[in-house]
CSV table of C-alpha atoms in Angstrom, one decimal:
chain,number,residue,atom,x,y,z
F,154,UNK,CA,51.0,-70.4,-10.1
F,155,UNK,CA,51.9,-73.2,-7.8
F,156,UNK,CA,49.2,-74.2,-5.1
F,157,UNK,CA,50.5,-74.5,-1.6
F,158,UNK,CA,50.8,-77.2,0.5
F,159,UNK,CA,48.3,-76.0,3.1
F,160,UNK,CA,45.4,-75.4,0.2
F,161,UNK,CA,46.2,-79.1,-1.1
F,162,UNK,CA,45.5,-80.0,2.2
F,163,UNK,CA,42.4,-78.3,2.4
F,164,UNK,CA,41.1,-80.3,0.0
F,165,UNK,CA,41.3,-83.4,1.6
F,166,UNK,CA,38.6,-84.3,4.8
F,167,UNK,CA,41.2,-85.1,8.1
F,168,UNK,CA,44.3,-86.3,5.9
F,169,UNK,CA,46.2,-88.9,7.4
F,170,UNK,CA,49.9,-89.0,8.0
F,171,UNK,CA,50.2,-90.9,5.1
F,172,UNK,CA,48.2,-89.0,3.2
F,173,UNK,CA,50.2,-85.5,4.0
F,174,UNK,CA,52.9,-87.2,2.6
F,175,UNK,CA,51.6,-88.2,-0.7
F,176,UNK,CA,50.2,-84.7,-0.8
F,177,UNK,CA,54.2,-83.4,-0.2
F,178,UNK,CA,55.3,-85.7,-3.4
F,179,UNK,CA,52.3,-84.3,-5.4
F,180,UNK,CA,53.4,-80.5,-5.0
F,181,UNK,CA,56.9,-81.6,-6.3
F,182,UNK,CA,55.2,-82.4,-9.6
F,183,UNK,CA,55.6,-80.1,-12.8
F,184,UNK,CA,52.0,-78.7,-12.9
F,185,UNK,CA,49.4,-80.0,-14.9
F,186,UNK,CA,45.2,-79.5,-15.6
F,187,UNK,CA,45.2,-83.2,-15.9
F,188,UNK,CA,47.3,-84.3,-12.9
F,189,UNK,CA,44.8,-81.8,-11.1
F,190,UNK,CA,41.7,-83.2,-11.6
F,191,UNK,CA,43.0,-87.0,-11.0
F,192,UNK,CA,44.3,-85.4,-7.4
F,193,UNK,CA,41.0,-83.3,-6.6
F,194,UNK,CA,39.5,-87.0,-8.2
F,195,UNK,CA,41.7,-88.8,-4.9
F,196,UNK,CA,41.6,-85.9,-2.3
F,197,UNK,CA,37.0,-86.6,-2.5
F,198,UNK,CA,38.2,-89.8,-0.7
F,199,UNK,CA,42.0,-89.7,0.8
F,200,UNK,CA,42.9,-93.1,1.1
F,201,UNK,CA,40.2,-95.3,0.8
F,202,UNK,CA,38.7,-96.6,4.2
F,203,UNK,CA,35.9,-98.9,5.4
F,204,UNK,CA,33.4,-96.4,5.6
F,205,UNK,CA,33.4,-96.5,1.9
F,206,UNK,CA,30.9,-99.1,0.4
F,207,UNK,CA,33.3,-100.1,-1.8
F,208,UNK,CA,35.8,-100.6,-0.1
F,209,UNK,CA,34.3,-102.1,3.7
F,210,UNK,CA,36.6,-104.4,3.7
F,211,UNK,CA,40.2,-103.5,2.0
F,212,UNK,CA,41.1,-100.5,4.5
F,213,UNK,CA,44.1,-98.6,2.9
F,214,UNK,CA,43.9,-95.7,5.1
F,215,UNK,CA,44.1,-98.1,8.1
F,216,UNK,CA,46.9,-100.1,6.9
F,217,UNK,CA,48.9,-97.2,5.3
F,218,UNK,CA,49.3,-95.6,8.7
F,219,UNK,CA,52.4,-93.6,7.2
F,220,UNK,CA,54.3,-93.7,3.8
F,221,UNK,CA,57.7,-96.0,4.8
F,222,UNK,CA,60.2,-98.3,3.1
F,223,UNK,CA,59.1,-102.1,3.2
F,224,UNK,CA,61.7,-104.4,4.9
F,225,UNK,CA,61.9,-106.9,1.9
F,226,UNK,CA,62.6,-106.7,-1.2
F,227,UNK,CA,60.6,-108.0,-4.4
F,228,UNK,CA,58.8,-111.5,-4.0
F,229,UNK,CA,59.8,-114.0,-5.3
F,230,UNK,CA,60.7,-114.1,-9.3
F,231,UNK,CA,58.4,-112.6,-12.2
F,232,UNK,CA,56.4,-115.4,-14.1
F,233,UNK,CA,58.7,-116.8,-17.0
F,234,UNK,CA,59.3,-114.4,-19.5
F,235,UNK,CA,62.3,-116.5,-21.9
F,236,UNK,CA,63.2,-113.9,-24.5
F,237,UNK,CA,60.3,-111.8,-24.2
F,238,UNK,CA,60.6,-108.0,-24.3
F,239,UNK,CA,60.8,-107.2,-20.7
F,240,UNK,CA,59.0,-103.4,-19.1
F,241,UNK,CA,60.5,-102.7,-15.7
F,242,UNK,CA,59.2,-100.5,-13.3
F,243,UNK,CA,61.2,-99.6,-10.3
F,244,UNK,CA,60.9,-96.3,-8.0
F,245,UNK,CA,64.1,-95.4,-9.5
F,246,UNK,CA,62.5,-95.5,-13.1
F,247,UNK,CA,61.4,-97.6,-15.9
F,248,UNK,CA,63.7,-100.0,-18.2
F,249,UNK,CA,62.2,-100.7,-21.6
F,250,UNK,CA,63.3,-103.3,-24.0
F,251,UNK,CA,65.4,-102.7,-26.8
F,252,UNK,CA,63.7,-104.7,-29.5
F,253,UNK,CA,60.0,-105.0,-29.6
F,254,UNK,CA,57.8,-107.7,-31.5
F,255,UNK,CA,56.1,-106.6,-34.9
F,256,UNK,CA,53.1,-104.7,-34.3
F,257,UNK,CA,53.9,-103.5,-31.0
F,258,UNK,CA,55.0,-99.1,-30.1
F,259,UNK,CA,55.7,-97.7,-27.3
F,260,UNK,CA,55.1,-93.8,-26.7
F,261,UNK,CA,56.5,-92.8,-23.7
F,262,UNK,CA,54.6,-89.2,-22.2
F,263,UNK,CA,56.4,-87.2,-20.3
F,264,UNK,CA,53.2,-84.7,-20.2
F,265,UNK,CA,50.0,-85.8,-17.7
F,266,UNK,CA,47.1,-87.3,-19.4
F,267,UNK,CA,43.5,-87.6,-18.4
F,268,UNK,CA,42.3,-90.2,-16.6
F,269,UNK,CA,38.5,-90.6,-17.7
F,270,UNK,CA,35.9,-91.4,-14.8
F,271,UNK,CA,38.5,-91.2,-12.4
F,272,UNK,CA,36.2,-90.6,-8.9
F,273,UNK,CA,35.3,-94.0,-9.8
F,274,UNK,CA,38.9,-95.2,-9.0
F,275,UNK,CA,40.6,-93.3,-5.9
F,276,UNK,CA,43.8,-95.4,-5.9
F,277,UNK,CA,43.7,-95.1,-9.9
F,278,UNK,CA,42.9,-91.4,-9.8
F,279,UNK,CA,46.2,-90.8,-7.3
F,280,UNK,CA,48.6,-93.2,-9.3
F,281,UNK,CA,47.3,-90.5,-12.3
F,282,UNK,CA,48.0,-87.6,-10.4
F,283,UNK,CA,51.6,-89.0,-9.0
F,284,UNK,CA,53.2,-91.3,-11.5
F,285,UNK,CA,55.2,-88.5,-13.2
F,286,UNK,CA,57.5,-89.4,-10.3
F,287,UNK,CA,59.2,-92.3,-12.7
F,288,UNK,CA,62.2,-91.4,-14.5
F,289,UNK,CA,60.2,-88.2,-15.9
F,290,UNK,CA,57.6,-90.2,-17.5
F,291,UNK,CA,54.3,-89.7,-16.8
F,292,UNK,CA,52.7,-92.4,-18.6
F,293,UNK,CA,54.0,-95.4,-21.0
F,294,UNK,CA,51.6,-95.9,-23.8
F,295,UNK,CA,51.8,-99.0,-25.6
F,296,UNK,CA,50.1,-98.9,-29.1
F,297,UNK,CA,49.5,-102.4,-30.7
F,298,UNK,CA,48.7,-102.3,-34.5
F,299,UNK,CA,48.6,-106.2,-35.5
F,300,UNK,CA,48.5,-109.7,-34.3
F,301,UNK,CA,51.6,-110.2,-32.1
F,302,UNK,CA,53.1,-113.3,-31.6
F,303,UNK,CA,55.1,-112.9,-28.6
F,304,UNK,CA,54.0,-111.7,-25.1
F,305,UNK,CA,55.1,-108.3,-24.0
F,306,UNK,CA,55.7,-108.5,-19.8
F,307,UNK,CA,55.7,-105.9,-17.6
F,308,UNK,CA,57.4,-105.8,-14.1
F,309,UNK,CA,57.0,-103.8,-11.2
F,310,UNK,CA,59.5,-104.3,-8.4
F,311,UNK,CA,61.0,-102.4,-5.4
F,312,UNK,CA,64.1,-102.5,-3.2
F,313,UNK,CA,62.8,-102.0,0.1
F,314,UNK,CA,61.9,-98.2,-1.2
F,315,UNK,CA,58.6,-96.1,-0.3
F,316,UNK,CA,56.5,-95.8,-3.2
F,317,UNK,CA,56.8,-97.1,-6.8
F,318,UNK,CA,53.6,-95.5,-8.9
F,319,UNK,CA,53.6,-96.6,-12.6
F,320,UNK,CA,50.9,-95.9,-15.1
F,321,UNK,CA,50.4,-98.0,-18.4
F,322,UNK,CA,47.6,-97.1,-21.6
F,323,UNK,CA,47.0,-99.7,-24.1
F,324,UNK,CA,45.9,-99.2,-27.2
F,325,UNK,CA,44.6,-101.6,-29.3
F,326,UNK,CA,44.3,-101.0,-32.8
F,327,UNK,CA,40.8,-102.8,-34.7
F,328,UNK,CA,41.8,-106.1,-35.7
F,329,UNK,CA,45.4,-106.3,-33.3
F,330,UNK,CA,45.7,-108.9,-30.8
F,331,UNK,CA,48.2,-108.5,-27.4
F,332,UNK,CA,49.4,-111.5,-25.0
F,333,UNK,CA,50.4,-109.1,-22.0
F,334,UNK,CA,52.0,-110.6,-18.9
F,335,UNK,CA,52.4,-108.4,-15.1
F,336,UNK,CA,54.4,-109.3,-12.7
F,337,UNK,CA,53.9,-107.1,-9.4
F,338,UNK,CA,56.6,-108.3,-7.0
F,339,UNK,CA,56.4,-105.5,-4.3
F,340,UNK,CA,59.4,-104.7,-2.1
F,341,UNK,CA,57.9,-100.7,-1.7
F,342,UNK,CA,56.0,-99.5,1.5
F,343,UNK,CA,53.2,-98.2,-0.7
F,344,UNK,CA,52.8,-99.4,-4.6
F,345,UNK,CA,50.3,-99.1,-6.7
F,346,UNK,CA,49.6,-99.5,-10.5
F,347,UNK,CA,47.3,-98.2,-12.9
F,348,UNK,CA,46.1,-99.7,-16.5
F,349,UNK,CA,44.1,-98.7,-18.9
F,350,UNK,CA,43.2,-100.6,-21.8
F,351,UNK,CA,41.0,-99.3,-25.1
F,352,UNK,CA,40.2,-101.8,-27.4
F,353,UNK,CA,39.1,-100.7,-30.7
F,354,UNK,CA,36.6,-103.3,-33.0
F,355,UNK,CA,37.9,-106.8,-33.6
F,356,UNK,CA,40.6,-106.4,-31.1
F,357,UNK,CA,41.6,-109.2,-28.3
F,358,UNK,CA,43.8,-108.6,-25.2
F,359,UNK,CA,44.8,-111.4,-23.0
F,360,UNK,CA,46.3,-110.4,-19.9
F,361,UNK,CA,47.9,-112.7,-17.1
F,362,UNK,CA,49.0,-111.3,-14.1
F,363,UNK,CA,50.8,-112.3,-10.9
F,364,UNK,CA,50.7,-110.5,-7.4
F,365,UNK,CA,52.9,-111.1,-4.9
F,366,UNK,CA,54.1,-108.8,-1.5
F,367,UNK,CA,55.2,-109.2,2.2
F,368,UNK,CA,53.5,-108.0,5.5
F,369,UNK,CA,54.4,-104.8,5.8
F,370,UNK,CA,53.3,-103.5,2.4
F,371,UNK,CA,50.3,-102.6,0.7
F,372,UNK,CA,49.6,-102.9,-3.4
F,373,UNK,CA,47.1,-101.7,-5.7
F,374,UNK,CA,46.8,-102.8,-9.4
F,375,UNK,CA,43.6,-101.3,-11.0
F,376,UNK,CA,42.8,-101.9,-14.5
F,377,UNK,CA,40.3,-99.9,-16.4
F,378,UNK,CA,38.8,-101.8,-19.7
F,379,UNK,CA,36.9,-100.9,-22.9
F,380,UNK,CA,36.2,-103.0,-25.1
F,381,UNK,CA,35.1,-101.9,-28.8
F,382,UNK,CA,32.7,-104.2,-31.0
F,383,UNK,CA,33.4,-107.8,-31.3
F,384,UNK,CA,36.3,-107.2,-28.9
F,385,UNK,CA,37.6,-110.0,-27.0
F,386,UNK,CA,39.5,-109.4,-22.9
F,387,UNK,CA,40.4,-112.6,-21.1
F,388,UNK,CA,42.2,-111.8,-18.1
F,389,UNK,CA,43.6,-114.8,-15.3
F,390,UNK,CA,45.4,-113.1,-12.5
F,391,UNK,CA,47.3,-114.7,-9.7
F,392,UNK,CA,46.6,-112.9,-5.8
F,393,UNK,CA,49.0,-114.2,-2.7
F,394,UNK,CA,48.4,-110.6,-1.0
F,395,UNK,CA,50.4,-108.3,1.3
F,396,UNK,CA,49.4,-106.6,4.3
F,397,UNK,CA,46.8,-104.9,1.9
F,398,UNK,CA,46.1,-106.1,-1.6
F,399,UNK,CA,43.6,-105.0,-4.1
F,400,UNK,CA,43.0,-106.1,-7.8
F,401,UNK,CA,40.2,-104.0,-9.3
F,402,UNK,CA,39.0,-104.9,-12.4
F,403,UNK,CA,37.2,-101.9,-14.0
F,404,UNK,CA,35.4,-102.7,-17.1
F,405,UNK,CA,32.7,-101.3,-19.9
F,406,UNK,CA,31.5,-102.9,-23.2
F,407,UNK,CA,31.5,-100.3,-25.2
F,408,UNK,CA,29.9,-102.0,-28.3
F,409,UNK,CA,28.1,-104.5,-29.1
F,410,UNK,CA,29.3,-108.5,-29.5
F,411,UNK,CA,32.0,-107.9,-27.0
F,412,UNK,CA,33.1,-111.0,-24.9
F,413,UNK,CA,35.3,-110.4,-21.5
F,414,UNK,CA,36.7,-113.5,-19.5
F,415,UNK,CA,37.8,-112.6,-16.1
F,416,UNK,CA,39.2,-115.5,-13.9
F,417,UNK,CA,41.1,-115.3,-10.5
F,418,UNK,CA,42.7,-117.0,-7.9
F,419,UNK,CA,44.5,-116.1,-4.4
F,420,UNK,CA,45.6,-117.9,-1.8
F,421,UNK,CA,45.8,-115.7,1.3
F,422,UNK,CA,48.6,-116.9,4.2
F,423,UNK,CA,48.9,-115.6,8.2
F,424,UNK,CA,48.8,-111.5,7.8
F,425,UNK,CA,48.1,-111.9,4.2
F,426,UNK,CA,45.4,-109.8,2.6
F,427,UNK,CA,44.3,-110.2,-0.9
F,428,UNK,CA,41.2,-108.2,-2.2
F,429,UNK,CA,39.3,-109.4,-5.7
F,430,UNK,CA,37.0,-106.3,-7.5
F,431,UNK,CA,35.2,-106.3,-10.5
F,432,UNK,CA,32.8,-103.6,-12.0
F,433,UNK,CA,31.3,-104.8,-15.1
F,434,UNK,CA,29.2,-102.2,-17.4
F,435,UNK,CA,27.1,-104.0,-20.3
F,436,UNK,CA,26.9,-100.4,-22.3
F,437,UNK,CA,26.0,-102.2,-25.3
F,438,UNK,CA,23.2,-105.2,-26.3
F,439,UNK,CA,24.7,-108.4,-26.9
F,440,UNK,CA,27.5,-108.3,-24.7
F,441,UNK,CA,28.9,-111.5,-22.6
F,442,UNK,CA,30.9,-111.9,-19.4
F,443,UNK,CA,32.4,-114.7,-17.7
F,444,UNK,CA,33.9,-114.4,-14.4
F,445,UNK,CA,35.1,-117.1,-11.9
F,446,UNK,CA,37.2,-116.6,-8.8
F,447,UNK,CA,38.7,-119.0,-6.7
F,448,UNK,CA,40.1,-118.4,-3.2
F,449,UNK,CA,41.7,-120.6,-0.6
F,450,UNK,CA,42.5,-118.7,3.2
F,451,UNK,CA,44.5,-120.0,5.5
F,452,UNK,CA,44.6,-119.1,9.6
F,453,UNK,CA,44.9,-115.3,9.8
F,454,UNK,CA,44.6,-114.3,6.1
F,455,UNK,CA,42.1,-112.7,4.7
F,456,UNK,CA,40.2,-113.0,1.4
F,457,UNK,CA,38.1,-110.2,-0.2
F,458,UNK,CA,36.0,-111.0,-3.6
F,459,UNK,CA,33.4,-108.1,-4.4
F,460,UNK,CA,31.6,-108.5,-8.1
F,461,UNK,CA,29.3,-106.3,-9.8
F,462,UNK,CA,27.3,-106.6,-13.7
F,463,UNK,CA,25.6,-103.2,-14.0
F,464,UNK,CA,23.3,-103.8,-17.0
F,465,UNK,CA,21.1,-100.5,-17.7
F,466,UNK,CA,17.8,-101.1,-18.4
F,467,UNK,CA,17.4,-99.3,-21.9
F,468,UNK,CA,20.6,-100.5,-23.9
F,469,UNK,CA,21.9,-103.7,-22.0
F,470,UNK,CA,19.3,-106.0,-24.1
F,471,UNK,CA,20.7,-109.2,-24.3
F,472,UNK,CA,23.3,-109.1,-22.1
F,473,UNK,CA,24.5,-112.8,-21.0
F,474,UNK,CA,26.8,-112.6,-17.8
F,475,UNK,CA,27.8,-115.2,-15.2
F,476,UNK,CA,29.7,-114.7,-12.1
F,477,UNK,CA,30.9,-117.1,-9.7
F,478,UNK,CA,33.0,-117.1,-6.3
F,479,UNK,CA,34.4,-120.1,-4.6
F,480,UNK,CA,36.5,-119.6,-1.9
F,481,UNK,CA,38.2,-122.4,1.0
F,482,UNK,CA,38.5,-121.5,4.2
């Protein structure tokens, strides 16, 4: 039985304009346990806001007075992809290359899946419950099985529309290796991507990705990492912002003798707002993390880097993690 609008609403604490909306577009969705619990996951928060530790300083609910068309289309052009197998995602649906590299399968669900921890994510947890929205597909799962040799590059871009949600699991296979490149070019109101990446032993994952939006936008990529044993993630990512921009960086070593490299940079212009977060989880001894971000703000932009190594106390042992921040103003 389909809930109603008014008992969606209920769940939420003083929705928002914006938030009424999103809840519309959810009850248009074919039902699903899964999509459920990633909207109850969203609706403990609503859009996240300033009074929210975690997010003092990247106000979506603020910013995203109302759901509306952006003014300008994409930004800019997507990093150089030459003749590699382009993934586009639009509001209008997704595009996916004809020919793929060897070692490389795309599964595209139409069905929801679960999104794991997802109260830990708010802007995650919604793109879960409302990227079904995209051409029927609910999530594109991208399975890699060897060593690739080519990047794989994904774009999302808008044409002055609303929303455009897109949700991506990664699969790496023990042994496999992926070069993945995003390119999030804006040109919607409201967009926001969700990643998840679960590397099994021996994998490697290096992931480059390029933000770019205008002023009257906001933009969310959030990635969510695990990394098996000896596992290797490097990720360099690219931040000019929008109106509001956030990169978070969710990530867990599952086992032991995993290394993650996690390097940024933005440069943040008049009315620009670009927002760096990183959770790092050292579940496993002998893990290693590297992090640098660099950051350059000009008059009236803003620059947001937030950082965090959780290492519990009974099965972090030997953890070796550095974390630095350097930022121009």
């Amino acid at each position: 039985m389909a809930v109603s609008i008014d008992a969606l609403k209920d769940k939420f604490h003083n929705p928002g304009s914006a938030e009424l909306e999103l809840i519309a577009r959810y009850a248009m969705l074919p039902e699903s346990g899964q999509r459920a619990r990633a909207f109850d996951a969203f609706a403990l928060t609503g859009l996240p806001h300033r009074r929210l530790e975690a997010w003092k300083w990247t106000d979506f609910k603020a910013a995203l007075e109302t759901v509306e068309a952006s003014h300008h289309h994409s930004e800019g052009w997507a990093l150089p992809a030459l003749d590699h197998p382009v993934i586009t995602f639009t509001p209008n649906g997704v595009a996916l290359p004809a020919v793929l590299p060897p070692g490389i399968k795309l599964h595209p669900r139409e069905d929801a899946q679960a999104l794991g921890n997802a109260e830990e994510v708010p802007l995650g947890a919604m793109t879960a419950a409302l990227s079904g929205r995209i051409g029927g597909m609910d999530t594109l799962i991208i399975e890699v099985t060897a060593a690739t040799e080519a990047p794989l590059h994904i774009v999302t871009r808008g044409d002055r529309d609303e929303t455009n949600f897109a949700r991506v699991a990664v699969i790496v296979r023990p042994g496999a290796t992926l070069d993945l490149i995003e390119s999030h070019l804006g040109g919607a109101g409201f967009s926001s991507f969700l990643l998840e990446v679960g590397m099994q032993d021996g994998g490697e994952v290096r992931r480059t990705v390029l933000q770019r939006g205008s002023v009257d936008e906001a933009q969310a990529i959030t990635a969510v990492v695990s990394l098996g044993e000896q596992s290797k993630y490097t990720q360099t990512a690219l931040a000019f912002g929008a109106k509001v921009a956030r990169l978070e960086t969710r990530l867990k070593h599952q086992e032991s003798g995993s290394l993650a490299t996690i390097n940024g940079a933005y440069l943040a212009g008049k009315g620009f707002h670009a927002d760096f977060t990183s959770h790092v989880r050292h579940g496993a001894p002998s893990s290693v993390t590297r992090q640098i971000t660099k950051g350059a703000v000009l008059d009236g932009g803003t620059g947001v880097f937030q950082g965090k190594f959780h290492v519990p106390r009974t099965i972090g042992q030997h953890t070796d993690a550095d974390m630095q921040h350097q930022a121009l103003l």
